[in-house]
Amino acid sequence: MADQLNRYRGMLCLVIALALQKCWLEIMTVGSLLSFPAMALERHGVFFLAEGLTMILLACAAPRVRGIAEHRFAYGAAAAMLVASMALAVLVGSGGSAATALTVVEAVAGGVAASALYLFIVSSLCRLSPVLAVLVYLVGTILSFYLIVLCYALPTEIVFAAAWILPVPLGVTAFKGRELLGKSEAPATPVLGEVPHAAWKVLVLMAMLGFTFAFKESAMGNALFSSGSMSALGSHGVEVAFFLGIVFLGDRFRYAQIVRFALPVAAVLFLFVAPDTDATKMISDVAGAGFYSLVTIYALFTLFVLCSRYAYAPLRLFGLVLGAHNLCTMLGNVASQGLGAVAEGGSLHYYLPLAVALAAVGCMLFLVVDGDAFSLWPRSLAVAGGKPADPAEALRSSCAAVARERGLTPREEEIVLLIAEGLSFPDIQERLCVAVGTMKTHRRNIYAKCGVHSKEALIDLINHA
C-alpha cells in the first residue's frame, strides 16, 4: 500500500513539474508574457539553440551521465540557472553597454536548464508503464494550459513574481517525483543501429515537424507559435480528447484509427486554408495546433514504449529526438526569415513555404501511417494496479495465443512475434538469415492462416488476442 501511495504521489509531482515547466517557458520565452525592450538581440533563437544542443549533448553523453538525473544537485543547479536567467533578463532589461553579451548568457542559461529539467522529467516518466506515462504527460500539459490562461489574466507584477518563484517548486517536484517512483536499474544502452526503425522514424518525424511548422508559420502568417488563443485551443482540445479516450475507453480506445483519420484532415485545413480573415485564421490555427499535438503525442508514446520494451536509455532517446526537433525548429525560423528577406511580398514568399510544407507533411503522414509505431500502442493499455506490465511477456503471450488459435508453425510464430515487436520484413529476413522468397512464403502463409491481408491487420489481431 505504501509503495502504491508513493507511486501516485510521484505521478502527481511529475504532473506539477510538467505544468510548471511549460508555464515558465510561456512566461519567459514562448509567449513572452514578460518583455524586456532593452534586449539587444532576438533571444528566442539563442534559447532554442541552447535547448537543442543541450539535449543532443546529454543524449550523446547518456552512458556516462545517466545517473545525473538521480542526484538532487542536478535539479537544484537547473532551478538555480532558471532563476539566474530571470535575473540576467532583468539586468539586460535595464539597458547598458553589455546588453548583447548578457542577453546571450541569459538565453543560454535558460535554455540549458529548461531542457535538462524536461529530459529529467520524461526520463522519470519512463519508470511508469507507457500509457501511464502518456496520461501523466497529458494531465501535465492540460494543467499547464489553465496555468498559462491564468497568467495572461493576472497583472504583470504577479507574473513577474511568478517567473522568479516557479523554478524552485519546479526543481523540487521534478526530483521528488523521480524519487517517489523508486530507483530502477540502469538500462542497457544499445547502439543506435540496434534500435527498431520506429525510433529513427520518430526522430525524422519530429525534426520535420519542427522545421515545417516554423518555416510555414513565419513565412505565411499562421500564428501557431505566437501562443494565439485558437492555437492553444487546438492543442488543448486534442490533449483533452486523448486523455478522456484513454481513461474511459481503455483498450477500446482506437488510437490508430483516430490519428490516421484526424492527421490528414488537420493537415489539409492547416495547409490550404489561408489565414486571410478571422474565421479562416481560426480554422488554420486550430488545425495546425491539432496536427502538431497529434504528432507529438504519437511520437512521445512511441518513445515511452521503446524505452519500456527495449530497455533503451530514456535520456539518450528523448535527448536525440527532442534535440533534433528544437534545432530543426530554429532552422525553419532562420530559413523563413531568409526567404522573407529575399522574396518579401512576392508569390515565392507564399508558394515556396506551401510547397515545402506539402512535401514535409506528406512524408510525415507516410511515417505515421506505416504501422510500425501503431503496433506498439494497444498492448500497453493493460496496467494492473497502476504498475507497469511486463511488455515482453504480454507480447509473447498474445503471439502464442494467435499461434494456437490459427495453427501456426513454430517458425511462423517466431515471425509473428518479430512483426509485433515492430520489425519490418527485411529486418526479420536478415535476423533469421532466410532468403527473400522464403520470407515471402512465410508471410503469405501467416496471412492466410490468420485471415488477414496486411501487416496492420495482423498486428490488430495480436493486440486483441
XYZ file of C-alpha atoms in Angstrom:
465
model
C 0.000 0.000 0.000
C 2.838 2.385 0.882
C 4.559 1.686 -2.448
C 1.322 2.313 -4.329
C 0.761 5.586 -2.468
C 4.305 6.722 -3.243
C 3.688 5.870 -6.876
C 0.611 8.087 -7.025
C 2.447 10.874 -5.216
C 5.310 10.573 -7.687
C 2.928 10.826 -10.623
C 1.314 13.912 -9.080
C 4.721 15.536 -8.588
C 5.630 14.926 -12.239
C 2.287 16.359 -13.377
C 3.009 19.528 -11.402
C 6.600 19.660 -12.671
C 5.480 19.405 -16.303
C 2.856 22.100 -15.819
C 5.301 24.477 -14.096
C 7.988 23.918 -16.721
C 5.635 24.729 -19.587
C 4.241 27.709 -17.678
C 7.720 29.157 -17.078
C 8.588 28.721 -20.750
C 5.387 30.528 -21.740
C 6.186 33.423 -19.422
C 9.810 33.854 -20.432
C 10.155 32.564 -23.988
C 7.260 31.054 -25.938
C 4.552 33.583 -25.150
C 6.899 36.332 -23.906
C 4.462 37.401 -21.202
C 7.313 39.472 -19.832
C 9.074 41.760 -22.303
C 12.461 43.397 -21.855
C 12.689 46.101 -24.542
C 16.380 46.843 -23.975
C 17.455 43.346 -25.038
C 19.914 43.787 -27.880
C 19.050 40.736 -29.970
C 16.371 38.161 -30.636
C 16.782 35.816 -27.667
C 14.304 33.144 -28.793
C 16.699 31.718 -31.370
C 19.547 31.563 -28.858
C 17.268 29.932 -26.287
C 16.067 27.184 -28.656
C 19.605 26.618 -29.926
C 20.802 26.158 -26.342
C 17.902 23.800 -25.639
C 18.543 21.674 -28.702
C 22.301 21.447 -28.208
C 21.910 20.609 -24.521
C 19.532 17.766 -25.317
C 21.846 16.397 -28.013
C 24.882 16.619 -25.713
C 23.058 14.887 -22.849
C 21.931 12.194 -25.288
C 25.451 11.611 -26.572
C 26.826 11.509 -23.027
C 23.969 9.334 -21.729
C 26.105 6.242 -20.946
C 28.344 8.350 -18.694
C 25.845 10.766 -17.152
C 22.697 8.618 -16.955
C 22.953 8.721 -13.162
C 22.870 12.518 -13.115
C 19.076 12.539 -13.011
C 19.205 10.679 -9.671
C 21.011 13.483 -7.829
C 19.144 16.369 -6.256
C 22.132 18.595 -7.039
C 21.294 18.421 -10.760
C 17.749 19.619 -10.140
C 18.906 22.338 -7.776
C 21.504 23.535 -10.265
C 18.933 23.629 -13.074
C 16.458 25.578 -10.922
C 19.217 27.998 -9.910
C 20.081 28.534 -13.580
C 16.447 29.412 -14.333
C 16.474 31.970 -11.526
C 19.804 33.298 -12.807
C 18.303 33.548 -16.293
C 15.489 35.677 -14.893
C 17.979 37.882 -13.026
C 20.016 38.398 -16.184
C 16.858 39.252 -18.133
C 16.041 41.948 -15.595
C 19.601 43.228 -15.749
C 19.541 43.334 -19.543
C 16.138 44.997 -19.471
C 17.634 47.924 -17.633
C 19.971 48.571 -20.557
C 23.715 49.022 -20.567
C 26.735 48.536 -22.773
C 26.925 44.796 -22.141
C 23.290 44.122 -23.117
C 24.126 41.893 -26.080
C 26.506 39.629 -24.180
C 24.184 39.379 -21.193
C 21.250 38.533 -23.449
C 23.183 35.607 -24.911
C 24.179 34.379 -21.453
C 20.595 34.744 -20.190
C 19.125 32.800 -23.111
C 21.773 30.065 -22.901
C 21.294 29.644 -19.143
C 17.521 29.393 -19.524
C 17.731 27.004 -22.478
C 20.237 24.662 -20.828
C 18.312 24.496 -17.541
C 14.856 24.139 -19.106
C 15.954 21.362 -21.475
C 17.797 19.450 -18.737
C 14.791 19.568 -16.419
C 12.456 18.454 -19.193
C 14.677 15.491 -20.037
C 14.860 14.563 -16.349
C 11.060 14.640 -16.131
C 10.414 12.495 -19.224
C 13.098 10.024 -18.183
C 11.285 9.723 -14.846
C 8.036 9.035 -16.703
C 9.719 6.020 -18.298
C 9.540 4.326 -14.882
C 5.793 4.062 -15.444
C 4.063 1.914 -18.000
C 3.895 3.710 -21.367
C 0.193 4.521 -21.075
C 0.545 5.868 -17.546
C 3.472 7.952 -18.797
C 1.291 9.374 -21.589
C -1.526 10.055 -19.116
C 0.805 11.956 -16.783
C 2.143 13.932 -19.733
C -1.375 14.786 -20.907
C -2.538 15.839 -17.439
C 0.572 17.998 -17.055
C 0.018 19.760 -20.386
C -3.705 20.203 -19.675
C -2.899 21.731 -16.276
C -0.292 23.999 -17.877
C -2.964 25.317 -20.261
C -5.028 26.627 -17.361
C -1.980 27.995 -15.552
C -0.977 29.883 -18.683
C -4.507 31.242 -19.154
C -4.353 32.420 -15.543
C -1.011 34.120 -16.179
C -2.469 36.033 -19.114
C -5.285 37.244 -16.863
C -3.049 38.298 -13.971
C -1.341 41.694 -13.627
C 2.198 41.891 -14.957
C 3.615 42.360 -11.462
C 2.269 38.989 -10.309
C 3.525 37.244 -13.453
C 6.913 38.869 -12.879
C 7.000 37.469 -9.336
C 5.908 34.042 -10.604
C 8.839 33.948 -13.032
C 11.174 34.292 -10.043
C 9.367 31.728 -7.871
C 8.373 28.931 -10.304
C 11.868 27.416 -10.783
C 12.008 26.394 -7.113
C 8.850 24.229 -6.976
C 9.695 23.023 -10.497
C 13.034 21.603 -9.388
C 11.607 20.196 -6.152
C 8.639 18.409 -7.752
C 10.736 17.051 -10.628
C 13.231 15.488 -8.220
C 10.597 14.323 -5.735
C 8.560 12.690 -8.486
C 11.547 10.678 -9.660
C 12.461 9.738 -6.093
C 8.944 8.573 -5.221
C 8.719 6.387 -8.315
C 11.668 4.425 -6.972
C 15.099 3.660 -8.260
C 15.428 1.472 -11.306
C 18.373 -0.484 -12.578
C 20.384 1.382 -15.161
C 19.091 0.126 -18.513
C 21.292 -1.238 -21.202
C 22.079 1.311 -23.879
C 22.208 -0.371 -27.276
C 23.881 1.333 -30.183
C 21.520 3.221 -32.460
C 21.668 0.545 -35.130
C 20.064 -1.913 -32.721
C 17.057 0.303 -32.068
C 13.890 -0.569 -34.038
C 13.124 1.512 -37.086
C 10.309 3.199 -35.201
C 12.883 5.174 -33.174
C 14.536 6.572 -36.287
C 11.165 7.344 -37.809
C 10.136 9.282 -34.719
C 13.383 11.287 -34.830
C 12.875 12.179 -38.508
C 9.190 12.865 -37.879
C 9.816 15.332 -35.029
C 12.656 17.047 -36.908
C 10.429 17.555 -39.958
C 7.553 18.706 -37.757
C 9.677 21.411 -36.141
C 11.177 22.688 -39.403
C 7.952 22.635 -41.408
C 5.762 24.443 -38.928
C 8.401 27.057 -38.110
C 9.069 27.668 -41.805
C 5.441 27.906 -42.864
C 4.264 29.820 -39.806
C 6.816 32.625 -40.070
C 6.614 32.942 -43.847
C 2.846 32.741 -44.263
C 1.476 34.393 -41.140
C -0.043 31.441 -39.325
C 0.048 32.180 -35.604
C 0.811 28.697 -34.317
C 3.941 29.689 -32.403
C 2.696 33.058 -31.146
C 0.505 31.422 -28.497
C -2.689 32.631 -30.119
C -5.843 31.604 -28.301
C -7.066 29.486 -31.208
C -3.752 27.640 -31.422
C -3.894 26.951 -27.705
C -7.469 25.758 -28.077
C -6.500 23.313 -30.833
C -3.698 21.760 -28.784
C -5.798 21.673 -25.638
C -8.705 20.008 -27.428
C -6.507 17.190 -28.747
C -4.900 16.616 -25.340
C -8.248 16.504 -23.533
C -9.726 14.177 -26.149
C -6.839 11.718 -25.815
C -6.920 11.852 -22.043
C -10.657 11.138 -21.895
C -10.353 8.426 -24.535
C -7.652 6.543 -22.645
C -9.306 6.925 -19.242
C -12.844 5.957 -20.224
C -12.256 3.570 -23.133
C -9.016 1.865 -22.097
C -8.026 -0.804 -24.611
C -11.115 0.057 -26.671
C -9.631 3.466 -27.490
C -8.948 3.260 -31.223
C -5.832 5.402 -31.236
C -4.532 4.287 -34.620
C -7.815 4.849 -36.439
C -8.321 8.262 -34.842
C -4.850 9.513 -35.723
C -4.989 8.126 -39.260
C -8.249 9.994 -39.842
C -7.503 13.193 -37.934
C -3.966 13.848 -39.183
C -4.795 14.186 -42.908
C -7.856 16.326 -42.144
C -5.873 18.653 -39.873
C -3.029 18.812 -42.403
C -5.332 19.817 -45.261
C -7.007 22.541 -43.185
C -3.681 23.889 -41.951
C -2.013 23.885 -45.369
C -4.783 25.089 -47.647
C -6.904 27.433 -45.534
C -5.234 30.810 -45.989
C -5.384 32.898 -42.785
C -6.784 35.948 -44.574
C -9.862 36.545 -42.406
C -10.590 35.978 -38.728
C -12.624 32.844 -39.497
C -10.050 31.218 -41.786
C -7.240 32.163 -39.448
C -9.100 30.452 -36.592
C -9.567 27.283 -38.681
C -5.920 27.279 -39.764
C -4.635 27.877 -36.237
C -6.800 25.194 -34.632
C -5.989 22.652 -37.352
C -2.262 23.405 -37.244
C -2.071 23.156 -33.456
C -4.161 19.986 -33.537
C -1.844 18.401 -36.111
C 1.180 19.409 -34.060
C -0.252 17.898 -30.869
C -1.353 14.686 -32.582
C 2.130 14.058 -33.969
C 3.769 14.981 -30.647
C 1.587 12.577 -28.638
C 2.193 9.842 -31.203
C 5.957 10.414 -31.003
C 6.155 10.574 -27.211
C 4.077 7.438 -26.762
C 6.289 5.567 -29.218
C 9.395 6.671 -27.329
C 7.892 5.593 -23.990
C 7.130 2.155 -25.420
C 10.584 1.775 -26.950
C 12.224 2.647 -23.629
C 9.961 0.171 -21.833
C 10.258 -2.695 -24.302
C 13.854 -2.432 -25.456
C 15.401 -1.053 -22.229
C 16.706 1.915 -24.198
C 18.195 4.740 -22.081
C 15.475 7.434 -21.927
C 17.989 10.266 -21.616
C 19.595 9.287 -24.913
C 16.451 8.510 -26.876
C 14.453 11.568 -25.778
C 17.525 13.784 -25.987
C 18.191 12.847 -29.606
C 14.582 13.197 -30.736
C 13.679 16.378 -28.848
C 17.061 17.957 -29.535
C 16.658 17.355 -33.267
C 13.148 18.806 -33.049
C 14.365 22.012 -31.367
C 17.289 22.520 -33.716
C 15.133 21.979 -36.800
C 12.517 24.374 -35.425
C 15.190 27.052 -35.146
C 16.477 26.157 -38.628
C 12.947 26.557 -40.002
C 12.679 30.022 -38.475
C 16.037 31.039 -39.926
C 15.065 29.722 -43.362
C 11.767 31.566 -43.193
C 13.467 34.847 -42.287
C 15.936 34.371 -45.118
C 13.105 33.764 -47.562
C 11.304 36.846 -46.292
C 14.365 38.975 -46.924
C 14.833 37.629 -50.467
C 11.240 37.447 -51.700
C 9.222 39.740 -49.463
C 5.764 40.363 -50.877
C 6.274 38.170 -53.946
C 4.476 34.988 -54.936
C 7.578 32.995 -53.987
C 7.065 34.140 -50.391
C 3.732 32.301 -50.345
C 4.147 29.302 -52.653
C 7.604 28.095 -51.595
C 6.620 27.602 -47.911
C 3.438 25.908 -49.066
C 5.388 23.536 -51.354
C 7.877 22.728 -48.588
C 5.074 22.192 -46.086
C 3.183 19.950 -48.521
C 6.211 17.754 -49.136
C 7.142 17.557 -45.455
C 3.604 16.869 -44.232
C 3.244 14.177 -46.883
C 6.407 12.496 -45.594
C 5.190 12.841 -42.008
C 1.862 11.232 -42.844
C 3.709 8.374 -44.542
C 5.918 7.883 -41.474
C 2.891 7.890 -39.169
C 0.554 5.564 -41.038
C 3.023 2.803 -41.948
C 2.017 0.861 -38.857
C 5.317 0.378 -37.022
C 4.590 2.637 -34.080
C 0.860 1.940 -34.133
C 1.701 -1.679 -33.447
C 3.118 -0.533 -30.119
C 0.033 1.219 -28.767
C -2.717 -1.123 -27.551
C -0.574 -3.708 -25.758
C 0.499 -1.226 -23.139
C -3.041 -0.408 -22.046
C -3.066 -3.346 -19.636
C -1.878 -1.671 -16.446
C -2.511 -3.839 -13.423
C -2.827 -1.974 -10.167
C -1.029 1.032 -11.607
C 2.177 -0.961 -12.022
C 3.890 -1.417 -15.368
C 3.033 -4.679 -17.023
C 5.882 -6.726 -18.468
C 5.514 -5.749 -22.149
C 7.761 -8.527 -23.450
C 5.840 -11.230 -21.600
C 2.468 -9.791 -22.630
C 3.635 -9.717 -26.241
C 4.822 -13.328 -26.200
C 1.538 -14.436 -24.635
C -0.522 -12.658 -27.286
C 1.514 -14.128 -30.142
C 1.350 -17.611 -28.602
C -2.434 -17.295 -28.331
C -2.693 -16.331 -32.008
C -0.385 -19.212 -32.979
C -2.532 -21.736 -31.076
C -5.802 -20.430 -32.449
C -4.603 -20.191 -36.059
C -2.400 -23.284 -36.213
C 0.869 -21.517 -36.928
C 4.140 -23.417 -37.064
C 6.898 -22.542 -34.544
C 8.760 -20.653 -37.269
C 5.634 -18.698 -38.190
C 5.024 -17.902 -34.522
C 8.578 -16.586 -34.259
C 7.999 -14.329 -37.273
C 4.696 -13.096 -35.851
C 6.460 -12.148 -32.610
C 9.093 -10.183 -34.519
C 6.376 -8.409 -36.505
C 4.613 -7.496 -33.270
C 7.879 -6.116 -31.898
C 7.896 -3.573 -34.710
C 10.444 -5.135 -37.071
C 9.973 -4.804 -40.812
C 10.007 -7.857 -43.086
C 13.522 -7.082 -44.417
C 14.733 -6.849 -40.803
C 13.126 -10.187 -39.967
C 14.633 -11.781 -43.066
C 18.087 -10.550 -42.064
C 17.714 -11.646 -38.439
C 16.512 -15.139 -39.343
C 19.029 -15.476 -42.213
C 16.435 -16.657 -44.734
C 16.054 -15.957 -48.444
C 13.682 -13.330 -49.796
C 11.460 -15.995 -51.365
C 11.283 -17.934 -48.099
C 10.300 -14.792 -46.241
C 7.535 -14.072 -48.758
C 6.241 -17.643 -48.387
C 6.134 -17.348 -44.600
C 4.325 -14.032 -44.859
C 1.777 -15.433 -47.307
C 1.105 -18.471 -45.105
C 0.771 -16.371 -41.941
C -1.684 -14.001 -43.613
C -3.734 -16.902 -44.977
C -3.940 -18.751 -41.652
C -4.777 -15.579 -39.734
C -7.322 -14.402 -42.299
C -5.674 -11.004 -42.788
C -4.308 -9.144 -45.796
C -1.881 -6.651 -44.252
C 0.659 -6.195 -41.521
C -1.599 -3.718 -39.744
C -4.488 -6.212 -39.667
C -2.179 -8.899 -38.260
C -0.950 -6.553 -35.539
C -4.539 -5.655 -34.676
C -5.332 -9.368 -34.358
C -2.376 -9.833 -31.996
C -3.366 -6.821 -29.916
C -6.805 -8.256 -29.272
C -5.712 -11.858 -28.737
